[in-house]
mmCIF file of C-alpha atoms in Angstrom:
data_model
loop_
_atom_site.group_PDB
_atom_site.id
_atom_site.type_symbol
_atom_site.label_atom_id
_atom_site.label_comp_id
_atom_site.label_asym_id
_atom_site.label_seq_id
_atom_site.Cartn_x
_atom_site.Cartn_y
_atom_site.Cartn_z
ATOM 1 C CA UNK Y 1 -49.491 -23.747 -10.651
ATOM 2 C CA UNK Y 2 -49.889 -20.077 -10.882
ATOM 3 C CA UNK Y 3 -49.580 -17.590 -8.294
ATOM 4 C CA UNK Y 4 -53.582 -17.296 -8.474
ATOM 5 C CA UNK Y 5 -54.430 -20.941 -8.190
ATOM 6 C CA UNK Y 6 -51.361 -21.424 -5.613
ATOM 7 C CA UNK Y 7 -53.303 -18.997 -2.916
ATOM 8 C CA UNK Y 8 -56.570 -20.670 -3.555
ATOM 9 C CA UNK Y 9 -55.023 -24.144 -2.844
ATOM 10 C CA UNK Y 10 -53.470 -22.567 0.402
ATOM 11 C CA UNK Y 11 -57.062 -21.095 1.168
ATOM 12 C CA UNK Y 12 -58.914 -24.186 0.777
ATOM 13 C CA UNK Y 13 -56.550 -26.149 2.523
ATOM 14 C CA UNK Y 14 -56.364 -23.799 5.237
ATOM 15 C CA UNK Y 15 -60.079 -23.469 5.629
ATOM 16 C CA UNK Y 16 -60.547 -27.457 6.389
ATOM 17 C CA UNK Y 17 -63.347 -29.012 7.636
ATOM 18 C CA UNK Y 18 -64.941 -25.345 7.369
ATOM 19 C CA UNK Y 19 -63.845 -24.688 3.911
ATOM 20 C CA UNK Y 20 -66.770 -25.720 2.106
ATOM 21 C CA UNK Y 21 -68.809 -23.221 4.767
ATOM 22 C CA UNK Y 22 -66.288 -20.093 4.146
ATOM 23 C CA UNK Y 23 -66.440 -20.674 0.288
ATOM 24 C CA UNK Y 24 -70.485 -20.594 1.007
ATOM 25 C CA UNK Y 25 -69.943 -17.633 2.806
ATOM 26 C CA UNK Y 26 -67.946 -15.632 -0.038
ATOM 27 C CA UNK Y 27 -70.140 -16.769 -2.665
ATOM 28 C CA UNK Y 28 -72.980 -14.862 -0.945
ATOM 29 C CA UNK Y 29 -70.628 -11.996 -0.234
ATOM 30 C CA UNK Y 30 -69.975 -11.708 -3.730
ATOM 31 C CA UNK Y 31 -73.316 -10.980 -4.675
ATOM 32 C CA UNK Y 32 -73.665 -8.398 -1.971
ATOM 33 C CA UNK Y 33 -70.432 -6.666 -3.685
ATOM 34 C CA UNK Y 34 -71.678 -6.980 -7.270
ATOM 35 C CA UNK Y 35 -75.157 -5.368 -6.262
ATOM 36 C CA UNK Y 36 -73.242 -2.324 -4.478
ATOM 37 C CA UNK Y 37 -71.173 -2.144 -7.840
ATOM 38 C CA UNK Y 38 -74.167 -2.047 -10.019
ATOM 39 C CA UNK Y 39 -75.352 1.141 -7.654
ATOM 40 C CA UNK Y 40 -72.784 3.044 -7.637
ATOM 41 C CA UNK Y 41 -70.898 2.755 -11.304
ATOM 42 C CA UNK Y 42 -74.344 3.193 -12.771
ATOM 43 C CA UNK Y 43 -74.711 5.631 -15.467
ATOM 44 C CA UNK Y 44 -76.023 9.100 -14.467
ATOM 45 C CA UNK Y 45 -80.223 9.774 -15.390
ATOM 46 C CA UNK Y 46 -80.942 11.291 -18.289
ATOM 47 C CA UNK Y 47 -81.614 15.360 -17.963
ATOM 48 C CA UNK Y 48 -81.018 18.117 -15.827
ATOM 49 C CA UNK Y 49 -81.835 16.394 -12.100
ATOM 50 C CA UNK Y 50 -83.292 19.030 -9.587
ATOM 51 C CA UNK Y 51 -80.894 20.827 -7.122
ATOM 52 C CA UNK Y 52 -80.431 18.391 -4.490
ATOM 53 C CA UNK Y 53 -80.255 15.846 -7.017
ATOM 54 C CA UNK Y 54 -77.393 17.287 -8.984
ATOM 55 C CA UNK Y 55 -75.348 18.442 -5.897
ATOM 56 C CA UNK Y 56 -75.768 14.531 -5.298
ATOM 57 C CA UNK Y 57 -75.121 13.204 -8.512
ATOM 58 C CA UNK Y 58 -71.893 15.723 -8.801
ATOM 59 C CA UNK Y 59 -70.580 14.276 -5.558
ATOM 60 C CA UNK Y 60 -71.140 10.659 -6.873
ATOM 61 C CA UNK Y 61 -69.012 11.273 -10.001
ATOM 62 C CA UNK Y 62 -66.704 13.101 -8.157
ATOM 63 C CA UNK Y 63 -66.252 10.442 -5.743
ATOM 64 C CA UNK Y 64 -65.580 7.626 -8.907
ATOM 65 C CA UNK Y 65 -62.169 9.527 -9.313
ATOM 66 C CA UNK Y 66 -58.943 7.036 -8.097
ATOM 67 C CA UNK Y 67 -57.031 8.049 -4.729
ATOM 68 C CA UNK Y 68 -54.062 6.747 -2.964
ATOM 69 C CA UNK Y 69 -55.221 2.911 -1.602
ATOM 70 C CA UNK Y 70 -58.195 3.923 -2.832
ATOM 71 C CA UNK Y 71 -58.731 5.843 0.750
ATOM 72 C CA UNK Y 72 -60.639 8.661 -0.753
ATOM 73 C CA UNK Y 73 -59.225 11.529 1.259
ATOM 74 C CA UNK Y 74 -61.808 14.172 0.420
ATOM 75 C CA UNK Y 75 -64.801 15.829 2.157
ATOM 76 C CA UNK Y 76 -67.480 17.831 0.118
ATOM 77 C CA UNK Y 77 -69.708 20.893 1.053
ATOM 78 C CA UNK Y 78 -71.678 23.860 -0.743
ATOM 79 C CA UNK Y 79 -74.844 23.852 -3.215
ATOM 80 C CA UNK Y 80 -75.974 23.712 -6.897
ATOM 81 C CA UNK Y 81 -73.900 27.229 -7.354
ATOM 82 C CA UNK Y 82 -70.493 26.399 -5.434
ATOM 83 C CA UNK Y 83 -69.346 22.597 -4.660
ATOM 84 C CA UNK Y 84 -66.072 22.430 -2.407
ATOM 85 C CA UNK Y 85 -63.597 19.463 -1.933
ATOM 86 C CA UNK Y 86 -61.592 19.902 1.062
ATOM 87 C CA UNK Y 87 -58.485 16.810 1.981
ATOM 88 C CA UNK Y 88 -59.499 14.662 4.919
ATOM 89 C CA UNK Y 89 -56.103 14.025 6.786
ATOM 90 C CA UNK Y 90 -57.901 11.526 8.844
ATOM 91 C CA UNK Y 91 -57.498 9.062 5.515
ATOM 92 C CA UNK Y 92 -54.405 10.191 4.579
ATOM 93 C CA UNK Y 93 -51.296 7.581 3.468
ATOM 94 C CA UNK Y 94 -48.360 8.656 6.266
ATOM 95 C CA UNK Y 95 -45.636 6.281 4.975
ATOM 96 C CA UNK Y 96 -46.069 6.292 1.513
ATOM 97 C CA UNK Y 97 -47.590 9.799 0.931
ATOM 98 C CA UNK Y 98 -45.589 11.910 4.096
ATOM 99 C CA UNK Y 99 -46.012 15.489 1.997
ATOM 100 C CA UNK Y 100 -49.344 14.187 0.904
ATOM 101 C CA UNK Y 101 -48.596 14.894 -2.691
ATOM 102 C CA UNK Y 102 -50.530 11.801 -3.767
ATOM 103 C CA UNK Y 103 -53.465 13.357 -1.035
ATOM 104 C CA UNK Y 104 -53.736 16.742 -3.130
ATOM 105 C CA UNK Y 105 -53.375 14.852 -6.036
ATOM 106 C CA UNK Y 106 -56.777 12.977 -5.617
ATOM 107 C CA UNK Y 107 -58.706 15.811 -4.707
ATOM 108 C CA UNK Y 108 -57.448 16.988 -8.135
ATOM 109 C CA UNK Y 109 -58.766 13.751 -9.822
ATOM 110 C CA UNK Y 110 -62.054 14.604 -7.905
ATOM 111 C CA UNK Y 111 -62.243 17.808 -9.097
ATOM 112 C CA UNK Y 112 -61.755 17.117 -13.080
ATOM 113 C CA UNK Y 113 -64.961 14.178 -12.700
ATOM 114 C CA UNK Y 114 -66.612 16.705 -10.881
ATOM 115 C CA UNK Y 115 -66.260 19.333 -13.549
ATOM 116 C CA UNK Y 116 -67.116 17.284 -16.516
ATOM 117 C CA UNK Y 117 -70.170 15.851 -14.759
ATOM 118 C CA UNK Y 118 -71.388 19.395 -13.882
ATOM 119 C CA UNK Y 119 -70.992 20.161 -18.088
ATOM 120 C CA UNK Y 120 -72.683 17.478 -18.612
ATOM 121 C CA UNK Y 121 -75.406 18.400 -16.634
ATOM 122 C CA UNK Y 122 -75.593 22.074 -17.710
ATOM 123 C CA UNK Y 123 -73.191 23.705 -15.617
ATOM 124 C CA UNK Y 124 -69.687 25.515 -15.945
ATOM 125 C CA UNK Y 125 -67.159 24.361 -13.043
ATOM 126 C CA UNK Y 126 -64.866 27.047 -12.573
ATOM 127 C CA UNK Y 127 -62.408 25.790 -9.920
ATOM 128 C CA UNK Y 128 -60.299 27.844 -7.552
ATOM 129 C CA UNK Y 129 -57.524 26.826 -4.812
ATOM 130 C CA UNK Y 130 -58.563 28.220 -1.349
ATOM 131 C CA UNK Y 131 -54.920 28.255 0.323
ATOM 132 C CA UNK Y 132 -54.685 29.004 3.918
ATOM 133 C CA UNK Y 133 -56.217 27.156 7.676
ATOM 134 C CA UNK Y 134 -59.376 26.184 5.802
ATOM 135 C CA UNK Y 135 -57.790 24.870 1.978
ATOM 136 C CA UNK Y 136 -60.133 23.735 -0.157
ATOM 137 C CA UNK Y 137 -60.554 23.423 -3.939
ATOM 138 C CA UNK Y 138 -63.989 26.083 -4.465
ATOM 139 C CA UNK Y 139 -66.072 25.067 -7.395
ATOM 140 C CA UNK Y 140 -68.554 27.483 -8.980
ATOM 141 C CA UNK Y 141 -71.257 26.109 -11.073
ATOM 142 C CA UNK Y 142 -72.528 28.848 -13.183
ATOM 143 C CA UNK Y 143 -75.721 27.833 -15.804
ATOM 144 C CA UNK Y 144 -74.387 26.822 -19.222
ATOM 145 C CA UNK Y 145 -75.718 24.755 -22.443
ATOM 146 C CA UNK Y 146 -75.190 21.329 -21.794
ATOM 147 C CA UNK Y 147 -72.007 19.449 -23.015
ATOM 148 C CA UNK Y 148 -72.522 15.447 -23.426
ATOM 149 C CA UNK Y 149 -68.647 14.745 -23.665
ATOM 150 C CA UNK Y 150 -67.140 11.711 -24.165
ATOM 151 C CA UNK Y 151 -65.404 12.279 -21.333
ATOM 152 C CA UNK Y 152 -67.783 12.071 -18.741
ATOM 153 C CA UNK Y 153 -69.896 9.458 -20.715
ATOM 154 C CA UNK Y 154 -66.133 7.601 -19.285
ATOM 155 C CA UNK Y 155 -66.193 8.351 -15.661
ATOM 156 C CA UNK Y 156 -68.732 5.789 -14.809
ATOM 157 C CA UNK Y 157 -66.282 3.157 -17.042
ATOM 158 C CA UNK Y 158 -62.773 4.061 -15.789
ATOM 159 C CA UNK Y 159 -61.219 1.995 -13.609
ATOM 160 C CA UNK Y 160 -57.184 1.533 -12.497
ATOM 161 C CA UNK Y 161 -56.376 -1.935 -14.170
ATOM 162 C CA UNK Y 162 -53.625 -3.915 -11.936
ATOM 163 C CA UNK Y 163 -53.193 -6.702 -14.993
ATOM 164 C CA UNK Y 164 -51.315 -7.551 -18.234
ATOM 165 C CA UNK Y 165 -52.164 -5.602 -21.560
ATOM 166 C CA UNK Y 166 -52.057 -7.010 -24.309
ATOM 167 C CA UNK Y 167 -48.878 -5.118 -25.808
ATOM 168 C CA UNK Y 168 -50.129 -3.709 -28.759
ATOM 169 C CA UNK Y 169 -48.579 -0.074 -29.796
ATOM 170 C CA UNK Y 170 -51.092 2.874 -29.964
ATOM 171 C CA UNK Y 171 -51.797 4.704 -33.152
ATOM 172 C CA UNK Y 172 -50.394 8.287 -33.413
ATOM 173 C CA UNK Y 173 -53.481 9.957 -33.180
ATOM 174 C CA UNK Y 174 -53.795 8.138 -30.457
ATOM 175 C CA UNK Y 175 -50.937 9.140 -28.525
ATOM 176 C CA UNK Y 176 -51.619 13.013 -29.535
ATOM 177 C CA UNK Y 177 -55.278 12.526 -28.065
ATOM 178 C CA UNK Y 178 -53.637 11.453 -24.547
ATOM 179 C CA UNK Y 179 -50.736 13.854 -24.732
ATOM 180 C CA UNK Y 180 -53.046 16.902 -25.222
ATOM 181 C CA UNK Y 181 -55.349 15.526 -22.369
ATOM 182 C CA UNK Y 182 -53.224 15.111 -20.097
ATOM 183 C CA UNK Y 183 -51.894 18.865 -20.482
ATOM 184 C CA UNK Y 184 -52.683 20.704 -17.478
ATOM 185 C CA UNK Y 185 -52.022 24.390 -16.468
ATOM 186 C CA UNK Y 186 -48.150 24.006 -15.392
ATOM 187 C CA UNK Y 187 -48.323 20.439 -15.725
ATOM 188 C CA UNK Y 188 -46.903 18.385 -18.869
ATOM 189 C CA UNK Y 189 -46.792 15.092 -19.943
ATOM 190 C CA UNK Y 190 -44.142 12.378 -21.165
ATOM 191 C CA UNK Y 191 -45.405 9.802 -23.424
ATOM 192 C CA UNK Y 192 -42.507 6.708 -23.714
ATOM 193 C CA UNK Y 193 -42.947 4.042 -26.101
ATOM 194 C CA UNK Y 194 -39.882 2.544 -26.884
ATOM 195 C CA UNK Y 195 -38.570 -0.451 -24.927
ATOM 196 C CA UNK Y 196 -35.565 0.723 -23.856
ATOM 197 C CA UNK Y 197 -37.536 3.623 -22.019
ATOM 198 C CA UNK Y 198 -40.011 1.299 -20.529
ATOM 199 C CA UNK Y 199 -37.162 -0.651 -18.983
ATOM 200 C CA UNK Y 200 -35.359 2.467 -17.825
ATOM 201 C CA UNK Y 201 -39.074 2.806 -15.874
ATOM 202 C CA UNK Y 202 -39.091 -0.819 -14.672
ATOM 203 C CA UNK Y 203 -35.573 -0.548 -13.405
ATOM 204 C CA UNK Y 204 -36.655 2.255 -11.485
ATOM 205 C CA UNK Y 205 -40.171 1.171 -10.382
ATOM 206 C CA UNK Y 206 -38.411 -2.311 -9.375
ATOM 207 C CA UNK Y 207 -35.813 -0.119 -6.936
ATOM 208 C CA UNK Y 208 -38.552 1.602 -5.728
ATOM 209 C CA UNK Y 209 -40.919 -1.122 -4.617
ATOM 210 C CA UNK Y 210 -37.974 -3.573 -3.404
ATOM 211 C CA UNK Y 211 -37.411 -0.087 -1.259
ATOM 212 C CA UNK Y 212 -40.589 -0.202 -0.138
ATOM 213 C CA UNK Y 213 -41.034 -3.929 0.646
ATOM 214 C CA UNK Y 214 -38.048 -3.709 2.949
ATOM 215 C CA UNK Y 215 -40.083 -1.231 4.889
ATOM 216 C CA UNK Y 216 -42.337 -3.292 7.658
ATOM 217 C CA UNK Y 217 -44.048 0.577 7.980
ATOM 218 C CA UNK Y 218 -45.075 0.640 4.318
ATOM 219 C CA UNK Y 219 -46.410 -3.133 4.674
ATOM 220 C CA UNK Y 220 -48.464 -2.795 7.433
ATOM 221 C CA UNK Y 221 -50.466 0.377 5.927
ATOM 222 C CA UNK Y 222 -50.452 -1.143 2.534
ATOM 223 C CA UNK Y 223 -51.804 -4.180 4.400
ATOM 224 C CA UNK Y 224 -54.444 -1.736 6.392
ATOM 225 C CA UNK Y 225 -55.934 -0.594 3.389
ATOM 226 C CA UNK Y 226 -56.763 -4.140 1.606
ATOM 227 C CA UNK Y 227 -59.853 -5.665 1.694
ATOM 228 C CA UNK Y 228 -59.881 -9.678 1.001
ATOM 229 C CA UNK Y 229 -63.501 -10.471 -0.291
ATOM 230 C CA UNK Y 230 -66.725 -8.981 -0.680
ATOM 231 C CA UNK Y 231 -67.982 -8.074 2.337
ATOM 232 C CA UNK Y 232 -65.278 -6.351 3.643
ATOM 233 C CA UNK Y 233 -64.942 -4.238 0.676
ATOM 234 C CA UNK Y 234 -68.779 -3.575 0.998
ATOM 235 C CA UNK Y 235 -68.679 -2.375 4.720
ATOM 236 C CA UNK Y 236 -65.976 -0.144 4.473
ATOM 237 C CA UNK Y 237 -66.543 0.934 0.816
ATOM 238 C CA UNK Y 238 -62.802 1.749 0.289
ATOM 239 C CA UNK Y 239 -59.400 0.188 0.402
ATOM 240 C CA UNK Y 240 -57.820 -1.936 -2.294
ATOM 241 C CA UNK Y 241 -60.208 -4.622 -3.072
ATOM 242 C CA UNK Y 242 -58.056 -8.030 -3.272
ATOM 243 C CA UNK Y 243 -59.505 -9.527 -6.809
ATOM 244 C CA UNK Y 244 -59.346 -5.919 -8.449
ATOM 245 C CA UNK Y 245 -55.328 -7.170 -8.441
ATOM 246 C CA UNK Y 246 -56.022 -10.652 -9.646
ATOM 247 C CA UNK Y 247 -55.899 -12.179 -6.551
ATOM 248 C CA UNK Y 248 -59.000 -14.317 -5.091
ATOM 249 C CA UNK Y 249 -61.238 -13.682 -1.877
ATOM 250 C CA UNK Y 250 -60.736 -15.066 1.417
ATOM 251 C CA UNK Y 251 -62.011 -15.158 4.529
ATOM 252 C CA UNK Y 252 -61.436 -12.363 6.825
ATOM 253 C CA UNK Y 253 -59.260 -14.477 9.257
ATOM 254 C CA UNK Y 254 -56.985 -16.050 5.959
ATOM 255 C CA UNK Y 255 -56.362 -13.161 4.026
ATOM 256 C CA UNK Y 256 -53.810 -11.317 5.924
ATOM 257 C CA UNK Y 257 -52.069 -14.470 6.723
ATOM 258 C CA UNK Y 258 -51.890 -14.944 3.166
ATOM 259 C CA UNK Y 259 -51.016 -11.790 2.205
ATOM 260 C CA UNK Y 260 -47.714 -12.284 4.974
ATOM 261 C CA UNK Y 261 -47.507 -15.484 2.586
ATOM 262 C CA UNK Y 262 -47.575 -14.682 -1.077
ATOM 263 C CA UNK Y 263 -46.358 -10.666 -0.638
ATOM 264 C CA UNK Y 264 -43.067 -11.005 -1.050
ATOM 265 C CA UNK Y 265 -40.107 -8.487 -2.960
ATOM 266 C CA UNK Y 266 -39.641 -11.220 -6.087
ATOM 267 C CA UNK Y 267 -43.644 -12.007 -6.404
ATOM 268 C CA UNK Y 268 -43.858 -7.963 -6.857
ATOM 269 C CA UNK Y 269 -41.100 -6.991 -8.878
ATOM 270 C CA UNK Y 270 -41.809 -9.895 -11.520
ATOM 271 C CA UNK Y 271 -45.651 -8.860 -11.551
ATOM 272 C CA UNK Y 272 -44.442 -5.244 -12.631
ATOM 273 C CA UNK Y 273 -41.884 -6.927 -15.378
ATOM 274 C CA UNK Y 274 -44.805 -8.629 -16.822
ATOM 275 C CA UNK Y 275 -47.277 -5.378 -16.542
ATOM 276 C CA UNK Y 276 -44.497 -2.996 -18.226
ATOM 277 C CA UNK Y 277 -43.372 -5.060 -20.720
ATOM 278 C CA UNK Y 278 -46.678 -5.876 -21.992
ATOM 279 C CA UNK Y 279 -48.379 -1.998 -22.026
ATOM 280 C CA UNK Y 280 -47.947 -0.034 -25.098
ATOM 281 C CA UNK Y 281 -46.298 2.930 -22.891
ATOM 282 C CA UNK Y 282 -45.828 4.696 -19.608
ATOM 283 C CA UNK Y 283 -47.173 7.781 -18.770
ATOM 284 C CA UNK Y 284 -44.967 10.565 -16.699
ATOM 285 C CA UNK Y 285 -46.675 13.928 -15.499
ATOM 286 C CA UNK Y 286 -44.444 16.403 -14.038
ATOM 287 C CA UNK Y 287 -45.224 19.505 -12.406
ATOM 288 C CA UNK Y 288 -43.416 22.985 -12.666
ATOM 289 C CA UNK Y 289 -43.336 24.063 -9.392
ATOM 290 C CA UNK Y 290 -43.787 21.421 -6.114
ATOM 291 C CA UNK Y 291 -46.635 22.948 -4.149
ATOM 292 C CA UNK Y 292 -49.758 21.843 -3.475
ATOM 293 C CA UNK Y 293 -51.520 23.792 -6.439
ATOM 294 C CA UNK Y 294 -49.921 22.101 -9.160
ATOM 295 C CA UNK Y 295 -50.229 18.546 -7.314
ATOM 296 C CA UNK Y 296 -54.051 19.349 -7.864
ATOM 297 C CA UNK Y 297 -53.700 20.410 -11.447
ATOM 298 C CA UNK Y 298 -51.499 16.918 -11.923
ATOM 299 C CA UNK Y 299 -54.517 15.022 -10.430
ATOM 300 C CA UNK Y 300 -56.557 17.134 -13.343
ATOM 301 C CA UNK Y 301 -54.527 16.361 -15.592
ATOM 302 C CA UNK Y 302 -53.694 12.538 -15.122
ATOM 303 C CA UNK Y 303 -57.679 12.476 -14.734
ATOM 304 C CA UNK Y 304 -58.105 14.038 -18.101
ATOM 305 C CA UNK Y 305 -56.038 11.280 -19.197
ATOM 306 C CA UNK Y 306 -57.381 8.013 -17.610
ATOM 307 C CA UNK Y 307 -61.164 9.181 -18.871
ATOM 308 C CA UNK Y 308 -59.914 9.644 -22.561
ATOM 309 C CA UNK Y 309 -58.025 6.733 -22.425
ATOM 310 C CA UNK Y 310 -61.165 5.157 -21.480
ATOM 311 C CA UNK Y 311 -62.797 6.909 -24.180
ATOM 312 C CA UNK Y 312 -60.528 5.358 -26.395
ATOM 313 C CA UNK Y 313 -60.689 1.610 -24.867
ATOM 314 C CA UNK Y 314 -56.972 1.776 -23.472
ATOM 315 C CA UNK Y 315 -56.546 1.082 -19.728
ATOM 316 C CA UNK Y 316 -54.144 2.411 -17.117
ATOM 317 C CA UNK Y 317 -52.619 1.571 -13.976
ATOM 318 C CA UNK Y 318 -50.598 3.258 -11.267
ATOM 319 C CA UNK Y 319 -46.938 2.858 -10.962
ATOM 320 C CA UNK Y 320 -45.787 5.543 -8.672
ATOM 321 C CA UNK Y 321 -43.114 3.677 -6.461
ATOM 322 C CA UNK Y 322 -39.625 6.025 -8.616
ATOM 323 C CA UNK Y 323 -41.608 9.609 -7.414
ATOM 324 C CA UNK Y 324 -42.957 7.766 -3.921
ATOM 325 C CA UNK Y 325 -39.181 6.800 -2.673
ATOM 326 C CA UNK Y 326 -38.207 9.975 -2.170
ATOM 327 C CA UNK Y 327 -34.512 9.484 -2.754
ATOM 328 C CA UNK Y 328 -34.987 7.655 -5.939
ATOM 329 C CA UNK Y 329 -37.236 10.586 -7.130
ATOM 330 C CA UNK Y 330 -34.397 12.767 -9.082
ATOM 331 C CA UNK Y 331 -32.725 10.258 -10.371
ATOM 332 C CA UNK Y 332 -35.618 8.836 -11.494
ATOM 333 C CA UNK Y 333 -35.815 12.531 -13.057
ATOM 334 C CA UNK Y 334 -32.419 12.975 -14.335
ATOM 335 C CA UNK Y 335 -33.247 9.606 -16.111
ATOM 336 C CA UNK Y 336 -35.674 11.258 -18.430
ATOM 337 C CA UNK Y 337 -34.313 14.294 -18.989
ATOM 338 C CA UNK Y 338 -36.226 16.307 -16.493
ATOM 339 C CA UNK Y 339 -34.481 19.050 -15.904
ATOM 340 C CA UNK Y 340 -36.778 21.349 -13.723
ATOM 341 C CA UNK Y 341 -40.215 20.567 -11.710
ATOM 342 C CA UNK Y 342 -41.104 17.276 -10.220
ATOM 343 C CA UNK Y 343 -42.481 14.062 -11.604
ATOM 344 C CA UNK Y 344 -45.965 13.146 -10.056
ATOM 345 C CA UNK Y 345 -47.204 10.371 -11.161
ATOM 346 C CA UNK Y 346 -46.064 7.388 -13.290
ATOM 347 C CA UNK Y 347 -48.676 5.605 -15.111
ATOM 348 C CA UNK Y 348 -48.830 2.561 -17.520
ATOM 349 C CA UNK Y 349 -51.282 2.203 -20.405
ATOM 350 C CA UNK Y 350 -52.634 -0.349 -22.893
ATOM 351 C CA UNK Y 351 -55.233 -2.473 -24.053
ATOM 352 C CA UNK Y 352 -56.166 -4.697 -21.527
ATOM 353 C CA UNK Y 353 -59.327 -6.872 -19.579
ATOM 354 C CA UNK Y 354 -61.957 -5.448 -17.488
ATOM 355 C CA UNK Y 355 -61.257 -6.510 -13.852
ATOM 356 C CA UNK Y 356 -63.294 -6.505 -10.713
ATOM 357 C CA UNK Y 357 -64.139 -2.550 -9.478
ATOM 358 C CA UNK Y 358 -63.272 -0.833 -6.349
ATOM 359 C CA UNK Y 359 -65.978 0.671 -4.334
ATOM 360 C CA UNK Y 360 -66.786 4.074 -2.616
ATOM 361 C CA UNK Y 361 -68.605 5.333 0.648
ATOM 362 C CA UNK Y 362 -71.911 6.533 0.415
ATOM 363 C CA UNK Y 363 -72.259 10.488 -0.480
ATOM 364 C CA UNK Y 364 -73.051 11.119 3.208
ATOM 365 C CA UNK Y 365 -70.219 9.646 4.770
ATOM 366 C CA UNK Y 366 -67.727 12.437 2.829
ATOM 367 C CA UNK Y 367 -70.816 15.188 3.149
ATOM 368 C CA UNK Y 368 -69.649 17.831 5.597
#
């Protein structure tokens, strides 16, 4: 019995005499999740939308971008000439993101949807770092000829795939469209293919999240952030939903005993075997200097990436654990030749399935 089918079985039996009720019960929460899907990774209208409408529409795309636990750590201000993003430490990762590297780096991903949306919709976004008490990422929209790319036809497909690939190489054209995508200004990026490099990775990415398992703080606000069926995922509108990682829904009251259960160090480590081994190649961006301007040109750049992978029907998935553990981090550097700068993210790719999508909060709840 499979991992999958193993928690279901421990569900059901769990549930007892009200199992057949709580399986009612996430049936119908199912449908209220794939309605609020349907709303919010719709594709944008066709044309120029007025100004209200297009300060909305940026925000939504913007807001479609991946974050750390999916907490989506940004707040968004201005009008149709000048859009800000601005972090929200309120949603920020402590434990696993203490510089908040990964929080600068998702205002970054905002930023790039943001920008290709506001082409796309006959607008330039020029976008400036605002250092200082009030940081904040400025975005001027000045009137331009409309650019359709392929690109931001992708924003409203991407999504971070936590399952196998199918482990078929990428063409060489391929590979040069990703490496020149996910060139940023200061920020580079290593495309490995071979399997002894993807091993050196999973070596690494195994320390790195046995590290991380052993810490009961890292648990807990990974375990904070998930949300076990539908309904929890569609009141909150963020967090890690549990079947976008192959795992099923549960009742409110089962899943985190389940997760106490079935998350263990060996379930982990051989789910990352399987998803290395079978991607066609991993991903490293590093950044030239370690400040919080380049972190937001990394989340630019890996965003660049993940939409013209999309573009190009590969799939990617997150597998930051060698640059989270901060002790593991040069090593993890010195590993792949990096001699200078600092590795940001580590990201597989392939061909892979579709899986369930995460959601967002509504445009007014990161309107300020």
């Amino acid at each position: 019995m499979n991992r999958r089918r193993l928690i279901t079985a421990a569900a059901i039996a769990a549930a007892g005499a009200g199992g057949a009720l709580s399986l009612h019960a996430l049936r119908t929460d199912n449908q209220a999740y794939e309605q609020a899907v349907q709303a919010l990774w719709r594709r944008a209208p066709d044309g120029t939308p007025g100004p209200s409408g297009l300060v909305r529409e940026l925000v939504r795309h913007a807001t479609l971008a991946p974050s750390s636990h999916n907490t989506q750590c940004w707040k968004f201000g201005g009008d149709e000439r000048s859009i800000s993003i601005r972090p929200d430490f309120g949603r920020r990762c402590p434990v696993v993101d203490p510089d908040d590297h990964h929080l600068f780096v998702s205002l970054g991903c905002a930023a790039e949807n943001l920008v290709q949306a506001a082409a796309a919709m006959g607008f330039r976004g020029d976008a400036m770092f605002r250092d200082g008490p009030q940081e904040a990422l400025d975005i001027a929209l000045e009137p331009a000829k409309p650019v359709d790319s392929a690109l931001f036809q992708a924003i409203t497909r991407r999504q971070s795939t936590r399952a196998e690939f199918d482990g078929r190489p990428l063409s060489n054209e391929e590979l040069k469209t990703l490496e020149i995508a996910g060139t940023g200004n200061g920020v580079r990026v290593l495309l490995l293919t071979g399997q002894q490099a993807l091993e050196n990775v999973l070596d690494y990415v195994v320390q790195g999240n046995t590290a991380q398992m052993r810490d009961p703080a890292f648990v807990r606000e990974l375990k904070a952030w998930i949300r076990f069926n539908g309904a929890q995922a569609v009141d909150t509108g963020d967090g890690l939903f549990a079947k976008s990682s192959g795992n099923p829904a549960m009742p409110g009251w089962l899943g985190p005993r389940a997760f106490d259960l079935f998350f263990t160090e060996k379930a982990e480590n051989d789910k990352y075997a399987r998803h290395i081994r079978s991607s066609a190649g991993i991903a490293v961006f590093v950044s030239e200097a370690d400040d919080k301007r380049h972190w937001l040109e990394a989340g630019r750049a890996f965003e660049r990436f993940a939409l013209q992978a999309t573009a190009l029907g590969v799939r990617t998935a997150h597998l930051n654990q060698p640059v989270e553990v901060s002790r593991l981090r040069p090593r993890f550097a010195g590993s792949l030749g990096i001699a200078s700068g600092r590795p940001d993210l580590v990201v597989r790719f392939g061909r892979g399935p579709e899986t369930p999508r995460s959601l967002r909060r509504p445009i007014d709840a990161v309107w300020a």
